[in-house]
XYZ file of C-alpha atoms in Angstrom:
698
model
C 114.643 107.254 118.500
C 113.352 107.009 114.964
C 111.014 109.406 113.223
C 108.705 107.936 110.602
C 106.740 109.782 107.959
C 104.255 111.555 110.162
C 101.744 112.026 107.412
C 101.037 110.053 104.296
C 104.062 110.567 102.052
C 101.771 111.827 99.325
C 101.111 114.983 101.338
C 104.645 116.156 100.723
C 104.435 118.272 97.597
C 107.412 118.570 95.259
C 108.794 121.963 94.478
C 108.728 123.054 90.859
C 112.484 122.506 90.717
C 112.061 118.769 90.485
C 110.178 119.108 87.229
C 112.245 121.855 85.640
C 115.180 119.761 84.445
C 116.500 116.232 84.262
C 118.694 116.524 87.327
C 118.580 118.206 90.702
C 122.029 119.299 91.814
C 123.398 119.145 95.339
C 126.922 119.918 96.495
C 129.195 117.045 97.431
C 132.837 116.931 98.538
C 135.686 115.451 96.549
C 137.160 112.136 97.593
C 140.335 113.924 98.595
C 138.672 116.395 100.938
C 135.670 114.886 102.651
C 135.388 117.614 105.273
C 135.198 120.634 102.974
C 131.599 121.775 102.840
C 132.534 124.562 100.469
C 133.812 122.123 97.824
C 131.998 122.593 94.529
C 132.062 119.008 93.285
C 128.465 118.114 92.522
C 126.345 115.013 92.565
C 122.877 114.756 91.179
C 119.546 113.113 91.603
C 118.499 111.738 88.252
C 114.863 112.778 87.944
C 114.326 110.181 85.213
C 115.103 107.501 87.834
C 112.034 105.330 88.405
C 111.226 105.549 92.100
C 108.149 103.294 92.189
C 108.577 99.510 91.996
C 106.042 96.800 92.897
C 102.749 97.509 94.641
C 100.634 94.929 96.464
C 98.088 94.795 99.280
C 98.350 98.163 101.097
C 102.037 98.557 100.210
C 104.007 100.491 97.623
C 107.677 99.554 97.255
C 109.992 102.357 96.192
C 113.660 102.783 95.273
C 116.127 105.441 96.391
C 119.251 106.876 94.812
C 122.621 107.424 96.494
C 123.923 110.636 94.900
C 127.580 111.329 95.562
C 128.611 107.715 96.076
C 130.856 107.743 93.024
C 132.801 110.686 94.429
C 133.930 108.654 97.439
C 137.519 107.462 97.588
C 138.254 103.754 97.164
C 138.864 103.261 100.922
C 135.562 104.992 101.645
C 133.775 102.754 99.161
C 135.412 99.730 100.779
C 134.186 100.960 104.155
C 130.659 101.399 102.803
C 130.743 97.883 101.387
C 132.000 96.274 104.602
C 129.464 98.129 106.729
C 126.661 97.198 104.332
C 127.605 93.529 104.458
C 127.687 93.710 108.256
C 124.208 95.257 108.196
C 122.701 92.594 105.947
C 124.266 89.720 107.874
C 121.930 90.520 110.776
C 118.785 90.187 108.654
C 117.726 86.868 110.222
C 117.708 88.399 113.695
C 114.734 90.716 113.192
C 112.630 87.830 111.847
C 113.344 85.773 114.958
C 112.824 88.737 117.257
C 109.350 89.378 115.886
C 108.291 85.739 116.310
C 109.908 82.487 117.345
C 108.323 81.076 114.172
C 109.576 83.883 111.941
C 112.581 82.210 110.337
C 110.718 78.915 109.898
C 107.884 80.662 108.068
C 110.247 82.724 105.940
C 112.210 79.651 104.836
C 108.937 77.931 103.939
C 107.860 80.831 101.746
C 111.308 81.088 100.165
C 111.218 77.388 99.320
C 107.836 77.620 97.633
C 108.435 80.933 95.879
C 111.797 79.750 94.573
C 111.060 76.168 93.593
C 107.345 75.660 92.821
C 107.093 74.508 89.203
C 103.362 74.714 88.704
C 101.099 77.400 87.261
C 101.995 80.923 88.407
C 99.383 82.851 86.453
C 96.183 82.243 88.386
C 94.599 84.402 91.098
C 95.490 81.983 93.898
C 99.196 82.187 93.044
C 98.852 85.959 92.980
C 97.328 85.828 96.467
C 100.216 83.662 97.664
C 102.732 86.022 96.079
C 101.067 88.967 97.818
C 101.352 87.141 101.131
C 105.079 86.631 100.502
C 105.494 90.317 99.736
C 103.627 91.341 102.874
C 105.665 88.893 104.963
C 109.006 90.163 103.660
C 107.926 93.790 103.962
C 106.921 93.315 107.616
C 109.817 91.008 108.547
C 107.206 88.464 109.573
C 103.480 87.721 109.501
C 102.386 90.702 111.578
C 101.599 94.008 109.899
C 104.558 96.349 110.288
C 102.322 99.184 111.532
C 99.118 97.778 113.014
C 100.948 94.865 114.718
C 98.132 92.473 113.796
C 98.657 89.057 112.239
C 97.756 88.647 108.574
C 97.126 85.395 106.674
C 97.357 84.306 103.021
C 94.519 85.193 100.689
C 94.615 81.695 99.238
C 92.994 78.712 101.011
C 95.113 76.287 103.013
C 94.434 73.523 100.494
C 96.086 75.578 97.767
C 98.929 76.520 100.111
C 99.450 72.824 100.880
C 99.562 71.991 97.182
C 102.239 74.628 96.657
C 104.359 73.189 99.456
C 104.009 69.596 98.269
C 104.960 70.545 94.712
C 108.045 72.500 95.667
C 111.513 71.201 96.499
C 110.542 69.717 99.862
C 114.167 68.966 100.728
C 114.566 72.664 101.535
C 111.544 72.914 103.824
C 112.433 73.683 107.473
C 111.064 70.351 108.704
C 112.013 68.851 112.031
C 114.058 65.651 112.134
C 111.993 62.743 110.761
C 109.011 64.981 110.013
C 106.991 64.245 106.866
C 105.742 66.990 104.584
C 102.164 66.308 105.654
C 103.091 66.446 109.339
C 104.965 69.668 108.673
C 101.889 71.190 107.037
C 99.687 70.088 109.910
C 102.081 71.690 112.379
C 102.376 75.034 110.606
C 98.706 75.431 109.599
C 97.645 77.315 112.764
C 100.848 79.373 112.718
C 100.044 80.519 109.179
C 96.232 80.576 109.113
C 94.832 80.824 112.642
C 94.396 84.485 113.619
C 94.155 83.528 117.291
C 97.687 82.109 117.276
C 100.145 84.948 117.909
C 97.458 87.515 117.037
C 99.578 90.608 117.753
C 103.304 91.109 117.711
C 102.885 93.877 120.321
C 99.675 94.296 122.316
C 99.646 97.505 124.348
C 96.035 97.255 125.482
C 95.454 98.432 129.062
C 94.690 96.122 131.960
C 96.199 92.991 130.407
C 99.550 91.246 130.654
C 101.236 92.979 127.727
C 104.164 90.551 127.719
C 102.026 87.412 127.597
C 99.673 88.832 124.970
C 102.490 89.976 122.645
C 104.007 87.412 120.284
C 107.322 89.237 119.974
C 110.132 86.816 120.798
C 111.711 88.746 123.671
C 110.129 86.732 126.492
C 109.259 83.062 126.869
C 107.389 81.555 129.797
C 107.599 84.904 131.585
C 104.800 87.226 132.696
C 104.959 90.995 132.688
C 105.107 91.063 136.478
C 107.980 88.572 136.466
C 109.852 90.631 133.874
C 109.312 93.832 135.866
C 110.459 92.109 139.045
C 113.549 90.693 137.327
C 114.680 94.089 136.053
C 113.684 95.959 139.222
C 116.784 94.449 140.829
C 119.048 96.321 138.413
C 120.222 99.802 139.315
C 118.959 102.179 136.617
C 120.012 105.450 138.207
C 122.891 107.593 137.061
C 125.055 106.146 134.326
C 123.568 102.658 134.417
C 123.416 100.658 131.169
C 120.135 99.977 129.391
C 119.552 96.662 131.134
C 117.877 94.005 129.022
C 118.592 95.730 125.709
C 120.399 92.750 124.140
C 118.775 89.647 125.575
C 115.779 87.344 125.615
C 114.230 86.662 129.026
C 113.199 83.032 129.523
C 112.117 80.777 132.338
C 114.021 77.487 132.554
C 113.497 74.987 135.367
C 111.582 77.625 137.289
C 114.407 80.166 137.044
C 114.324 83.335 134.962
C 117.496 83.901 132.960
C 118.715 86.159 130.173
C 119.969 84.741 126.899
C 122.407 87.335 125.600
C 122.614 88.181 121.910
C 126.355 87.932 121.321
C 129.129 85.808 119.881
C 128.801 82.454 121.616
C 125.278 83.283 122.774
C 121.904 83.614 121.112
C 122.119 84.627 117.416
C 125.842 83.807 117.414
C 126.066 82.522 113.780
C 124.725 85.821 112.427
C 126.600 87.997 114.913
C 129.879 86.269 114.030
C 129.325 87.326 110.418
C 128.504 90.879 111.498
C 131.692 91.008 113.555
C 133.769 89.683 110.670
C 132.668 92.502 108.386
C 133.004 95.123 111.112
C 136.595 94.006 111.696
C 137.258 94.555 107.991
C 135.665 98.003 108.323
C 138.082 98.856 111.133
C 140.987 98.429 108.718
C 139.680 101.169 106.407
C 138.190 103.528 108.994
C 138.405 107.171 107.946
C 140.048 108.334 111.166
C 141.056 107.208 114.655
C 137.733 108.210 116.261
C 135.688 106.196 113.807
C 138.090 103.287 114.243
C 137.676 103.510 118.023
C 133.880 103.440 117.751
C 133.902 100.414 115.450
C 136.307 98.568 117.754
C 133.975 99.147 120.707
C 131.063 97.849 118.626
C 133.005 94.691 117.801
C 133.875 94.243 121.468
C 130.216 94.673 122.434
C 129.093 91.995 119.995
C 131.772 89.642 121.284
C 131.019 90.128 124.978
C 127.390 91.265 125.151
C 128.511 93.782 127.789
C 126.104 96.742 127.807
C 128.687 98.982 129.462
C 130.798 98.434 126.344
C 127.800 99.361 124.208
C 127.640 102.648 126.109
C 131.352 103.178 125.429
C 130.655 102.526 121.768
C 127.754 105.001 121.816
C 129.929 107.722 123.347
C 132.733 107.084 120.853
C 130.176 107.132 118.030
C 128.825 110.499 119.211
C 132.357 111.899 119.172
C 132.951 110.768 115.585
C 131.899 114.027 113.964
C 134.380 114.302 111.097
C 133.815 111.087 109.158
C 131.971 111.232 105.852
C 130.532 107.741 106.317
C 128.584 106.576 109.328
C 126.711 103.530 110.582
C 124.049 102.629 113.097
C 124.338 98.939 113.920
C 123.038 97.017 116.903
C 120.030 96.445 119.112
C 118.635 99.942 119.128
C 114.947 100.825 119.358
C 112.554 99.333 121.917
C 109.229 99.923 120.135
C 108.747 96.170 119.637
C 109.033 95.420 123.350
C 105.695 95.826 125.136
C 107.564 97.053 128.233
C 110.219 99.020 126.354
C 113.490 97.267 127.233
C 114.580 94.983 124.386
C 116.277 96.470 121.345
C 115.395 95.384 117.816
C 118.264 94.681 115.446
C 118.779 97.387 112.860
C 121.471 98.976 110.767
C 121.688 102.124 108.650
C 124.808 102.757 106.574
C 125.067 106.311 105.292
C 127.208 109.207 104.184
C 126.874 112.866 105.050
C 124.816 115.058 102.717
C 126.897 118.180 103.155
C 124.576 120.710 101.554
C 121.434 119.564 103.366
C 123.407 119.390 106.624
C 123.740 123.169 106.712
C 120.069 123.612 107.659
C 119.953 121.054 110.447
C 123.335 122.205 111.807
C 122.047 125.778 112.065
C 119.257 124.482 114.291
C 121.525 122.254 116.395
C 123.919 125.107 117.074
C 121.061 126.923 118.835
C 120.016 123.977 121.018
C 120.579 125.887 124.272
C 118.454 128.796 123.049
C 115.602 126.457 122.204
C 115.897 124.797 125.613
C 116.003 128.103 127.491
C 112.982 129.484 125.628
C 110.799 126.386 125.725
C 107.546 126.329 127.731
C 108.898 123.628 130.077
C 108.936 124.114 133.833
C 112.313 125.614 134.842
C 113.371 122.525 136.809
C 112.771 120.349 133.755
C 115.060 122.314 131.452
C 118.671 121.354 130.840
C 120.996 124.053 132.095
C 123.751 122.919 129.777
C 122.667 121.163 126.602
C 125.543 118.987 125.478
C 126.701 118.955 121.897
C 124.163 117.790 119.354
C 125.804 116.614 116.161
C 123.195 117.270 113.509
C 123.436 116.330 109.876
C 121.508 115.187 106.865
C 122.551 111.809 105.540
C 122.339 109.946 102.287
C 121.356 106.373 103.052
C 123.400 103.642 101.383
C 121.999 100.478 102.995
C 119.337 99.671 105.592
C 118.484 96.411 107.270
C 116.589 94.879 110.169
C 114.013 97.080 111.851
C 115.019 99.980 109.573
C 113.922 98.215 106.360
C 112.018 97.957 104.130
C 109.912 100.495 106.059
C 112.393 103.199 106.949
C 112.472 106.196 109.278
C 113.088 109.655 107.848
C 114.890 110.914 110.945
C 117.012 109.350 113.684
C 118.292 110.679 117.003
C 120.651 108.477 118.999
C 121.756 107.208 121.424
C 118.597 106.536 123.413
C 120.193 106.503 126.874
C 119.194 109.728 128.649
C 122.385 109.927 130.700
C 124.567 109.738 127.598
C 122.514 112.478 125.952
C 122.878 114.642 129.042
C 126.612 114.167 129.513
C 127.894 113.570 125.985
C 125.237 114.786 123.559
C 123.645 113.008 120.644
C 123.582 112.642 116.889
C 120.518 113.766 114.994
C 120.111 112.931 111.337
C 117.625 113.511 108.560
C 117.572 110.896 105.791
C 117.642 113.233 102.808
C 117.562 110.761 99.905
C 114.763 108.757 101.539
C 112.712 111.936 101.938
C 113.477 112.824 98.318
C 112.060 109.507 97.086
C 108.971 109.867 99.276
C 108.400 113.311 97.805
C 108.794 112.122 94.225
C 106.439 109.199 94.784
C 103.811 111.307 96.499
C 103.802 114.398 94.323
C 100.640 113.637 92.347
C 98.563 111.475 94.659
C 95.559 113.747 95.032
C 95.441 113.432 98.826
C 95.950 117.147 99.433
C 93.159 118.024 97.024
C 90.835 115.569 98.739
C 91.497 116.369 102.394
C 92.774 119.966 102.615
C 89.933 122.343 103.436
C 90.441 125.131 100.907
C 92.663 126.598 98.211
C 94.621 128.705 100.688
C 95.741 125.620 102.612
C 96.390 123.697 99.388
C 98.529 126.480 97.945
C 100.552 126.744 101.162
C 101.160 122.993 101.125
C 102.247 123.091 97.497
C 104.641 125.952 98.218
C 105.976 125.059 101.654
C 105.072 121.400 102.245
C 108.547 119.963 101.727
C 110.328 122.573 103.829
C 107.707 122.404 106.587
C 108.110 118.639 106.826
C 111.909 118.849 106.755
C 112.007 121.446 109.512
C 109.688 119.437 111.726
C 111.850 116.343 111.281
C 114.937 118.411 112.098
C 113.367 119.926 115.210
C 111.870 116.605 116.358
C 115.146 114.720 116.156
C 117.701 117.429 116.778
C 116.037 119.482 119.526
C 113.025 117.442 120.636
C 114.633 114.204 121.770
C 117.584 116.095 123.244
C 115.463 118.453 125.320
C 114.341 118.289 128.944
C 115.731 116.351 131.870
C 114.521 113.774 134.377
C 114.336 114.853 138.015
C 117.047 113.629 140.363
C 116.207 110.239 141.834
C 113.582 109.404 139.188
C 114.042 106.143 137.319
C 114.296 105.878 133.527
C 111.044 106.049 131.475
C 111.044 102.315 130.701
C 110.551 101.788 134.439
C 108.336 104.748 135.276
C 106.165 105.067 132.156
C 106.450 101.429 131.070
C 104.433 100.541 127.956
C 103.476 104.202 127.409
C 107.060 105.482 127.369
C 107.664 105.281 123.600
C 104.450 107.018 122.544
C 104.922 109.767 125.130
C 108.521 110.360 124.072
C 107.554 110.636 120.410
C 104.701 112.991 121.340
C 107.105 115.142 123.350
C 109.597 115.412 120.487
C 106.830 116.190 117.994
C 105.558 118.965 120.241
C 108.972 120.609 120.405
C 108.970 120.782 116.611
C 105.405 122.061 116.526
C 105.954 124.701 119.198
C 108.928 126.220 117.363
C 107.488 125.820 113.854
C 105.745 129.188 114.353
C 108.702 130.912 116.004
C 110.527 133.899 114.531
C 113.787 132.202 115.559
C 113.674 129.851 112.570
C 113.381 132.838 110.268
C 116.235 134.632 112.030
C 118.402 131.526 111.596
C 117.720 131.570 107.877
C 116.219 128.076 107.801
C 112.644 129.270 107.236
C 111.569 132.191 105.062
C 108.160 132.790 106.587
C 105.752 131.902 109.384
C 103.627 130.443 106.609
C 105.943 127.434 106.743
C 104.869 126.851 110.327
C 101.215 127.344 109.385
C 101.666 124.703 106.698
C 103.047 122.292 109.252
C 100.114 122.944 111.592
C 97.600 122.334 108.780
C 99.326 119.117 107.772
C 99.884 117.794 111.298
C 96.324 118.410 112.477
C 94.839 116.956 109.316
C 96.968 113.866 109.707
C 96.579 113.441 113.464
C 92.809 113.858 113.418
C 91.997 112.266 110.080
C 94.267 110.967 107.360
C 96.508 108.653 109.391
C 93.350 106.616 110.034
C 93.694 105.264 106.483
C 96.284 102.941 107.977
C 93.714 101.186 110.151
C 91.006 98.683 109.301
C 87.444 99.423 110.449
C 87.043 98.772 114.153
C 90.753 98.954 114.982
C 92.187 101.270 117.599
C 95.619 102.875 117.536
C 98.445 100.598 118.701
C 101.634 101.876 117.065
C 103.569 104.415 119.146
C 103.962 107.075 116.438
C 100.285 106.935 115.463
C 99.273 107.199 119.116
C 101.514 110.192 119.649
C 100.165 112.088 116.641
C 96.529 111.555 117.575
C 97.276 112.405 121.209
C 98.791 115.743 120.235
C 96.153 116.629 117.657
C 93.138 115.442 119.661
C 94.309 117.100 122.910
C 94.729 120.566 121.382
C 91.481 120.148 119.449
C 89.559 119.324 122.625
C 91.260 121.961 124.793
C 90.700 124.657 122.183
C 87.151 123.637 121.292
C 85.447 126.375 123.313
C 87.410 129.064 121.452
C 87.136 127.183 118.139
C 90.918 127.162 117.771
C 90.574 124.083 115.557
C 87.333 122.776 114.097
C 86.155 119.659 112.299
C 83.708 121.041 109.770
C 81.398 119.443 107.227
C 81.368 120.738 103.659
C 79.120 118.970 101.178
C 79.019 115.927 103.408
C 82.811 115.692 103.839
C 84.789 116.357 107.028
C 87.712 118.788 107.007
C 90.079 120.275 109.576
C 90.015 124.051 109.850
C 92.487 126.003 111.988
C 91.050 129.344 113.002
C 93.796 130.610 115.301
C 97.368 129.483 114.631
C 98.781 131.544 117.492
C 96.495 129.968 120.094
C 97.179 126.554 118.610
C 100.866 127.120 119.216
C 100.126 128.025 122.836
C 98.170 124.788 123.250
C 101.032 122.759 121.797
C 103.288 124.445 124.352
C 100.946 123.580 127.230
C 100.849 119.919 126.239
C 104.630 119.847 125.805
C 105.034 121.241 129.325
C 102.749 118.539 130.747
C 104.333 115.603 128.909
C 107.794 116.759 129.958
C 106.513 116.949 133.547
C 105.223 113.396 133.229
C 108.613 112.209 131.991
C 110.623 114.258 134.481
C 108.558 113.134 137.460
C 107.827 109.582 136.249
C 104.056 110.111 136.528
C 102.735 106.832 135.099
C 99.047 107.437 135.791
C 99.052 110.835 134.100
C 100.897 109.424 131.079
C 98.519 106.485 130.834
C 95.538 108.811 131.061
C 96.807 111.018 128.236
C 97.443 108.102 125.873
C 94.255 106.187 126.649
C 92.040 109.289 126.545
C 93.396 110.983 123.437
C 95.740 108.603 121.612
C 93.938 105.276 121.239
C 90.235 105.522 120.456
C 88.961 106.038 116.911
C 85.761 107.776 115.819
C 84.093 104.971 113.838
C 81.935 107.202 111.633
C 84.825 109.525 110.761
C 87.092 106.551 110.128
C 84.573 105.021 107.734
C 84.295 108.297 105.848
C 88.077 108.715 105.573
C 88.515 105.176 104.246
C 85.809 105.684 101.606
C 87.349 108.946 100.400
C 90.866 107.556 100.392
C 89.906 104.399 98.507
C 88.857 106.477 95.512
C 92.375 107.905 95.233
C 93.926 104.457 94.680
C 96.958 105.329 96.809
C 98.802 102.825 98.983
C 99.027 104.028 102.597
C 102.387 102.362 103.362
C 105.711 102.606 101.577
C 109.087 100.989 101.877
C 112.247 100.492 99.862
C 114.340 98.142 97.798
C 117.972 98.459 98.854
C 120.726 99.469 96.420
C 123.305 96.745 95.813
C 127.000 97.349 96.415
C 129.139 95.275 94.052
C 132.899 95.084 94.729
C 135.304 95.212 91.779
C 138.069 92.751 92.577
C 141.715 92.437 91.591
C 142.503 89.082 93.095
C 141.469 89.468 96.716
C 141.728 93.263 96.691
C 138.723 95.538 96.250
C 139.723 98.186 93.710
C 136.320 99.822 93.428
C 132.692 99.378 94.488
C 129.881 99.842 92.022
C 126.323 100.750 92.934
C 123.396 98.927 91.331
C 119.694 99.670 91.757
C 117.569 96.490 91.733
C 114.040 96.889 90.390
C 112.270 93.944 92.042
C 111.592 93.699 95.771
C 110.647 90.033 95.411
C 113.893 89.167 93.644
C 115.914 91.041 96.246
C 114.271 89.058 99.034
C 115.174 85.812 97.286
C 118.738 87.011 96.698
C 119.024 87.889 100.394
C 117.728 84.429 101.302
C 120.608 82.840 99.416
C 123.324 85.142 100.738
C 122.321 86.222 104.250
C 120.642 83.245 105.913
C 122.806 82.247 108.868
C 120.503 81.391 111.771
C 118.730 78.090 112.408
C 114.952 77.880 112.627
C 115.102 77.678 116.433
C 117.392 79.995 118.397
């Protein structure tokens, strides 16, 4: 599971430390001793580093630093380079997964952006350029958060002129197709909002598979997909059936097209495998080598049982400094929650920041035993949770440019139960978000009073960090499914992802106000928990609505989960005025009157959502989401948008990736240098030249 910024990044206030000197110091190990947390070698964030890059539409592109990279040994740097190349070689896959027209459209835009020789100063070119930026940011022509299709701001006639006056030899035309015929064919794909209108449509009482344009199913209805997978045994230690395939109907028969070497996406996967095999040769230890070998075997065979073996080996790799997530992982893009989107995150352990999250993970059984869950739904023996903070080196696929700030894997419940999980917080990503959002004015505009504002300024960063830690480390690892109950993708179907994210959020919220965090030394005061409650309720009830256009309802799983949690406790506590929406000088604010009772309400909802998951209660889960997590108050939404517009802050943020440059002595890598590109647009064009391996049709 991935945890995205749960509030607008600008709500995370920077501590005074960031402004007190030119560098912020964190401890890092030496290259010779990568396991010694007590090592005093230091790496720094350069606070003169420019985090913000281009801004366009509703998007702000940022940059992140990789402190400590230069302290890695040469073999470790080689490993980071090989893993990063493997990550980027899968870039085409996410474009094709989001739409069968994704790669074709991307190649068209790349051709025009790279070869058009006409005027590039006018407003129409700027509109075209913005469309390119939005397309690259979203890995396709559907908004990365709202799921809705977007179109160019320039008219089709201008778009056609651009295409005709570019190097047409590079256009992804079909055999014998003229440029004019090509334009006629792609016009509705680019400009018609009724063609592939939503990448994922989770509306109730429709065929979610048919109405979603995501390229996981073709010629198949939702009922046919459910029937196909109902034949697979999902009890016990069964693999995550369907995770690495497209389901299609050919000659009246439904078949799976596996994503593997020799199967669908083979040209890109072969490149991934090649770099992973190089990584095996410089693995830090035998356990890491074993995990990488299983991953290679999985890509070669497509065998999901092998992927489970890889996942278990990956969990057991606890001593390596470097780490990687690579594969078909999250199922948010699948309307019925089975197909995994390609993603990769290459990282190294942030040893100092890991101390906090490890202190929490070490108490996982205590948190489970003392949770408000029904006794039968608690794990009697929580398996090892490997918790750490990581410094991201490279991200790709569904993890970029819009990145999570926390990850807990693997997703298979049986592996979590029997072998444990890894929970990570992306420390350098969070750092960049904090820097970028420090002076946005959002807190001043939406927080109800000076007391709340001062708490957010003092404790905002720590409150957010602790909630991420608890969400990923304890939340996703908590609870158990009743014996004989199928996995959530079968029982809770298209509501499974939102309910799981809500459940994990509630674990973090319930314990945010617990003395245990103070006793562990990870929180200095219950005021930190109060800060998190203020921020979460303000976001869930109000400020996250800035990400929607007027008239839209909530579609994305994380947005649904936050509103569900906030709206449910607001409604259930309304009689006692636990939380109020109050008007002050014509503006709406969230006021929490009783933090203790609010915690109790969070606990009650956590207990119910865990019951829903444990018992596979689809109707109850559907009712929670549809009642509290979807609908938007139109008048409040309009007010929020008007207030937010005055702040001139972009609601969405993503990242340019650092560039790893090998230093060669013949064919031997003697060092790897880190560069920080400044242009998102140029990086996308560079990637087009280096990492385009798949054909237009797959």
